[in-house]
């Protein structure tokens, strides 16, 4: 059924359309649910290509897709590609939002865990420490702003 949705979207909207990407994303999730992570990753690569063509490499939607691709690769035990995707998503978020944005910190933690799974434990721990420090900086600023607004 999901294959039919993908073909319908391709025929109606074309290959590089958001609706086609949504249909492919659904197909990828269906494969993931069946435990077919290799197929899920392959289909999701096409989602990534569409988002890149629609939005470019610095758009938040594309970065979200790259982050999700990292997850798919890690689930498929492709640790190197998973870490590479997480690093790309992290660098994009850092450029858009800065180092202490909560989303940037979350993605950096995911990148660190991918490195840890590769056996790069020292590097991963250093990245996690920096992420924790940045999270504290963010929280201090957040609560300072709340205190100023309540005055």
PDB file of C-alpha atoms in Angstrom:
ATOM      1  CA  UNK A   1       0.000   0.000   0.000  1.00  0.00           C
ATOM      2  CA  UNK A   2       2.783   2.439   0.859  1.00  0.00           C
ATOM      3  CA  UNK A   3       4.550   1.631  -2.423  1.00  0.00           C
ATOM      4  CA  UNK A   4       1.351   2.694  -4.179  1.00  0.00           C
ATOM      5  CA  UNK A   5       1.334   5.987  -2.281  1.00  0.00           C
ATOM      6  CA  UNK A   6       4.894   6.661  -3.418  1.00  0.00           C
ATOM      7  CA  UNK A   7       4.051   5.927  -7.053  1.00  0.00           C
ATOM      8  CA  UNK A   8       0.921   8.081  -6.841  1.00  0.00           C
ATOM      9  CA  UNK A   9       2.929  10.995  -5.413  1.00  0.00           C
ATOM     10  CA  UNK A  10       5.658  10.624  -8.053  1.00  0.00           C
ATOM     11  CA  UNK A  11       3.105  10.550 -10.865  1.00  0.00           C
ATOM     12  CA  UNK A  12       1.031  13.424  -9.529  1.00  0.00           C
ATOM     13  CA  UNK A  13       3.726  15.759  -8.137  1.00  0.00           C
ATOM     14  CA  UNK A  14       6.998  14.596  -9.664  1.00  0.00           C
ATOM     15  CA  UNK A  15      10.129  13.168  -8.119  1.00  0.00           C
ATOM     16  CA  UNK A  16      11.302  16.333  -6.345  1.00  0.00           C
ATOM     17  CA  UNK A  17       8.196  17.369  -4.444  1.00  0.00           C
ATOM     18  CA  UNK A  18       7.529  17.491  -0.719  1.00  0.00           C
ATOM     19  CA  UNK A  19       4.523  15.133  -1.034  1.00  0.00           C
ATOM     20  CA  UNK A  20       6.738  12.570  -2.755  1.00  0.00           C
ATOM     21  CA  UNK A  21       9.256  12.921   0.063  1.00  0.00           C
ATOM     22  CA  UNK A  22       6.479  12.406   2.662  1.00  0.00           C
ATOM     23  CA  UNK A  23       5.360   9.231   0.893  1.00  0.00           C
ATOM     24  CA  UNK A  24       8.918   7.928   0.756  1.00  0.00           C
ATOM     25  CA  UNK A  25       9.409   8.774   4.419  1.00  0.00           C
ATOM     26  CA  UNK A  26       6.306   6.709   5.227  1.00  0.00           C
ATOM     27  CA  UNK A  27       7.647   3.806   3.176  1.00  0.00           C
ATOM     28  CA  UNK A  28      10.944   4.062   5.006  1.00  0.00           C
ATOM     29  CA  UNK A  29       9.158   3.937   8.361  1.00  0.00           C
ATOM     30  CA  UNK A  30       7.182   0.894   7.195  1.00  0.00           C
ATOM     31  CA  UNK A  31      10.418  -0.906   6.338  1.00  0.00           C
ATOM     32  CA  UNK A  32      11.837   0.127   9.697  1.00  0.00           C
ATOM     33  CA  UNK A  33       8.765  -1.294  11.444  1.00  0.00           C
ATOM     34  CA  UNK A  34       9.329  -4.582   9.651  1.00  0.00           C
ATOM     35  CA  UNK A  35      12.949  -4.597  10.815  1.00  0.00           C
ATOM     36  CA  UNK A  36      14.270  -4.100   7.283  1.00  0.00           C
ATOM     37  CA  UNK A  37      16.691  -1.320   8.159  1.00  0.00           C
ATOM     38  CA  UNK A  38      18.781  -1.605   5.009  1.00  0.00           C
ATOM     39  CA  UNK A  39      15.719  -0.982   2.828  1.00  0.00           C
ATOM     40  CA  UNK A  40      14.596   1.786   5.190  1.00  0.00           C
ATOM     41  CA  UNK A  41      17.977   3.511   4.856  1.00  0.00           C
ATOM     42  CA  UNK A  42      18.008   3.159   1.075  1.00  0.00           C
ATOM     43  CA  UNK A  43      14.546   4.698   0.741  1.00  0.00           C
ATOM     44  CA  UNK A  44      15.423   7.450   3.195  1.00  0.00           C
ATOM     45  CA  UNK A  45      18.462   8.378   1.095  1.00  0.00           C
ATOM     46  CA  UNK A  46      15.952   9.383  -1.591  1.00  0.00           C
ATOM     47  CA  UNK A  47      14.084  11.529   0.959  1.00  0.00           C
ATOM     48  CA  UNK A  48      17.396  13.226   1.735  1.00  0.00           C
ATOM     49  CA  UNK A  49      18.033  13.924  -1.944  1.00  0.00           C
ATOM     50  CA  UNK A  50      14.593  15.494  -2.372  1.00  0.00           C
ATOM     51  CA  UNK A  51      14.954  17.726   0.679  1.00  0.00           C
ATOM     52  CA  UNK A  52      18.397  18.824  -0.479  1.00  0.00           C
ATOM     53  CA  UNK A  53      17.016  19.844  -3.877  1.00  0.00           C
ATOM     54  CA  UNK A  54      13.998  21.579  -2.329  1.00  0.00           C
ATOM     55  CA  UNK A  55      15.715  23.441   0.505  1.00  0.00           C
ATOM     56  CA  UNK A  56      19.492  23.314   0.175  1.00  0.00           C
ATOM     57  CA  UNK A  57      22.046  22.195   2.749  1.00  0.00           C
ATOM     58  CA  UNK A  58      21.465  24.917   5.373  1.00  0.00           C
ATOM     59  CA  UNK A  59      17.693  24.740   5.799  1.00  0.00           C
ATOM     60  CA  UNK A  60      16.298  23.400   9.112  1.00  0.00           C
ATOM     61  CA  UNK A  61      14.035  20.913   7.286  1.00  0.00           C
ATOM     62  CA  UNK A  62      16.992  19.443   5.409  1.00  0.00           C
ATOM     63  CA  UNK A  63      19.037  19.271   8.615  1.00  0.00           C
ATOM     64  CA  UNK A  64      16.185  17.406  10.321  1.00  0.00           C
ATOM     65  CA  UNK A  65      16.228  14.878   7.497  1.00  0.00           C
ATOM     66  CA  UNK A  66      20.013  14.482   7.759  1.00  0.00           C
ATOM     67  CA  UNK A  67      19.674  13.890  11.502  1.00  0.00           C
ATOM     68  CA  UNK A  68      17.037  11.226  10.854  1.00  0.00           C
ATOM     69  CA  UNK A  69      19.293   9.635   8.229  1.00  0.00           C
ATOM     70  CA  UNK A  70      21.977   9.333  10.911  1.00  0.00           C
ATOM     71  CA  UNK A  71      19.496   7.471  13.080  1.00  0.00           C
ATOM     72  CA  UNK A  72      18.665   5.082  10.243  1.00  0.00           C
ATOM     73  CA  UNK A  73      22.341   4.385   9.605  1.00  0.00           C
ATOM     74  CA  UNK A  74      22.981   3.676  13.282  1.00  0.00           C
ATOM     75  CA  UNK A  75      19.994   1.334  13.435  1.00  0.00           C
ATOM     76  CA  UNK A  76      21.502  -0.447  10.432  1.00  0.00           C
ATOM     77  CA  UNK A  77      24.867  -0.680  12.305  1.00  0.00           C
ATOM     78  CA  UNK A  78      26.506   1.596   9.765  1.00  0.00           C
ATOM     79  CA  UNK A  79      28.255   3.542  12.509  1.00  0.00           C
ATOM     80  CA  UNK A  80      30.567   5.542  10.272  1.00  0.00           C
ATOM     81  CA  UNK A  81      27.757   6.890   8.062  1.00  0.00           C
ATOM     82  CA  UNK A  82      25.548   7.509  11.098  1.00  0.00           C
ATOM     83  CA  UNK A  83      28.240   9.601  12.767  1.00  0.00           C
ATOM     84  CA  UNK A  84      28.886  11.426   9.495  1.00  0.00           C
ATOM     85  CA  UNK A  85      25.182  12.350   9.159  1.00  0.00           C
ATOM     86  CA  UNK A  86      24.979  13.488  12.797  1.00  0.00           C
ATOM     87  CA  UNK A  87      28.108  15.602  12.364  1.00  0.00           C
ATOM     88  CA  UNK A  88      26.626  17.224   9.259  1.00  0.00           C
ATOM     89  CA  UNK A  89      23.365  17.973  11.090  1.00  0.00           C
ATOM     90  CA  UNK A  90      25.298  19.336  14.080  1.00  0.00           C
ATOM     91  CA  UNK A  91      27.456  21.632  11.945  1.00  0.00           C
ATOM     92  CA  UNK A  92      24.389  22.939  10.115  1.00  0.00           C
ATOM     93  CA  UNK A  93      22.497  23.644  13.333  1.00  0.00           C
ATOM     94  CA  UNK A  94      25.557  25.261  14.880  1.00  0.00           C
ATOM     95  CA  UNK A  95      25.811  27.586  11.872  1.00  0.00           C
ATOM     96  CA  UNK A  96      22.091  28.446  11.983  1.00  0.00           C
ATOM     97  CA  UNK A  97      21.449  28.685  15.712  1.00  0.00           C
ATOM     98  CA  UNK A  98      24.791  28.752  17.507  1.00  0.00           C
ATOM     99  CA  UNK A  99      26.499  26.376  19.916  1.00  0.00           C
ATOM    100  CA  UNK A 100      24.164  26.725  22.892  1.00  0.00           C
ATOM    101  CA  UNK A 101      20.814  26.280  21.135  1.00  0.00           C
ATOM    102  CA  UNK A 102      18.994  23.252  22.632  1.00  0.00           C
ATOM    103  CA  UNK A 103      18.617  21.569  19.233  1.00  0.00           C
ATOM    104  CA  UNK A 104      22.322  22.010  18.479  1.00  0.00           C
ATOM    105  CA  UNK A 105      23.216  20.523  21.858  1.00  0.00           C
ATOM    106  CA  UNK A 106      20.875  17.550  21.366  1.00  0.00           C
ATOM    107  CA  UNK A 107      22.345  16.761  17.961  1.00  0.00           C
ATOM    108  CA  UNK A 108      25.888  17.113  19.311  1.00  0.00           C
ATOM    109  CA  UNK A 109      25.037  14.548  22.012  1.00  0.00           C
ATOM    110  CA  UNK A 110      23.754  12.160  19.337  1.00  0.00           C
ATOM    111  CA  UNK A 111      26.989  12.638  17.410  1.00  0.00           C
ATOM    112  CA  UNK A 112      28.974  11.857  20.569  1.00  0.00           C
ATOM    113  CA  UNK A 113      26.991   8.649  21.155  1.00  0.00           C
ATOM    114  CA  UNK A 114      27.656   7.596  17.550  1.00  0.00           C
ATOM    115  CA  UNK A 115      31.381   8.123  18.141  1.00  0.00           C
ATOM    116  CA  UNK A 116      31.151   6.167  21.389  1.00  0.00           C
ATOM    117  CA  UNK A 117      29.581   3.236  19.548  1.00  0.00           C
ATOM    118  CA  UNK A 118      32.542   3.336  17.141  1.00  0.00           C
ATOM    119  CA  UNK A 119      34.899   2.930  20.085  1.00  0.00           C
ATOM    120  CA  UNK A 120      36.018   6.567  20.009  1.00  0.00           C
ATOM    121  CA  UNK A 121      35.209   6.926  23.706  1.00  0.00           C
ATOM    122  CA  UNK A 122      37.601   9.718  24.710  1.00  0.00           C
ATOM    123  CA  UNK A 123      36.447  11.931  21.849  1.00  0.00           C
ATOM    124  CA  UNK A 124      32.807  11.165  22.651  1.00  0.00           C
ATOM    125  CA  UNK A 125      33.217  11.992  26.343  1.00  0.00           C
ATOM    126  CA  UNK A 126      34.899  15.308  25.540  1.00  0.00           C
ATOM    127  CA  UNK A 127      32.043  16.242  23.205  1.00  0.00           C
ATOM    128  CA  UNK A 128      29.479  15.254  25.850  1.00  0.00           C
ATOM    129  CA  UNK A 129      31.257  17.387  28.466  1.00  0.00           C
ATOM    130  CA  UNK A 130      31.168  20.397  26.131  1.00  0.00           C
ATOM    131  CA  UNK A 131      27.485  19.742  25.385  1.00  0.00           C
ATOM    132  CA  UNK A 132      26.733  19.651  29.124  1.00  0.00           C
ATOM    133  CA  UNK A 133      28.597  22.925  29.670  1.00  0.00           C
ATOM    134  CA  UNK A 134      26.720  24.562  26.807  1.00  0.00           C
ATOM    135  CA  UNK A 135      23.413  23.271  28.167  1.00  0.00           C
ATOM    136  CA  UNK A 136      24.173  24.898  31.530  1.00  0.00           C
ATOM    137  CA  UNK A 137      25.066  28.155  29.777  1.00  0.00           C
ATOM    138  CA  UNK A 138      21.753  28.022  27.920  1.00  0.00           C
ATOM    139  CA  UNK A 139      19.802  27.347  31.121  1.00  0.00           C
ATOM    140  CA  UNK A 140      21.523  30.174  32.979  1.00  0.00           C
ATOM    141  CA  UNK A 141      20.628  32.588  30.180  1.00  0.00           C
ATOM    142  CA  UNK A 142      17.081  31.263  30.046  1.00  0.00           C
ATOM    143  CA  UNK A 143      16.503  31.713  33.790  1.00  0.00           C
ATOM    144  CA  UNK A 144      18.246  35.096  33.816  1.00  0.00           C
ATOM    145  CA  UNK A 145      15.853  36.260  31.090  1.00  0.00           C
ATOM    146  CA  UNK A 146      12.865  34.927  33.054  1.00  0.00           C
ATOM    147  CA  UNK A 147      14.007  36.822  36.147  1.00  0.00           C
ATOM    148  CA  UNK A 148      14.411  40.042  34.158  1.00  0.00           C
ATOM    149  CA  UNK A 149      10.969  39.696  32.607  1.00  0.00           C
ATOM    150  CA  UNK A 150       9.294  39.131  35.970  1.00  0.00           C
ATOM    151  CA  UNK A 151      10.609  42.410  37.368  1.00  0.00           C
TER     152      UNK A 151
END
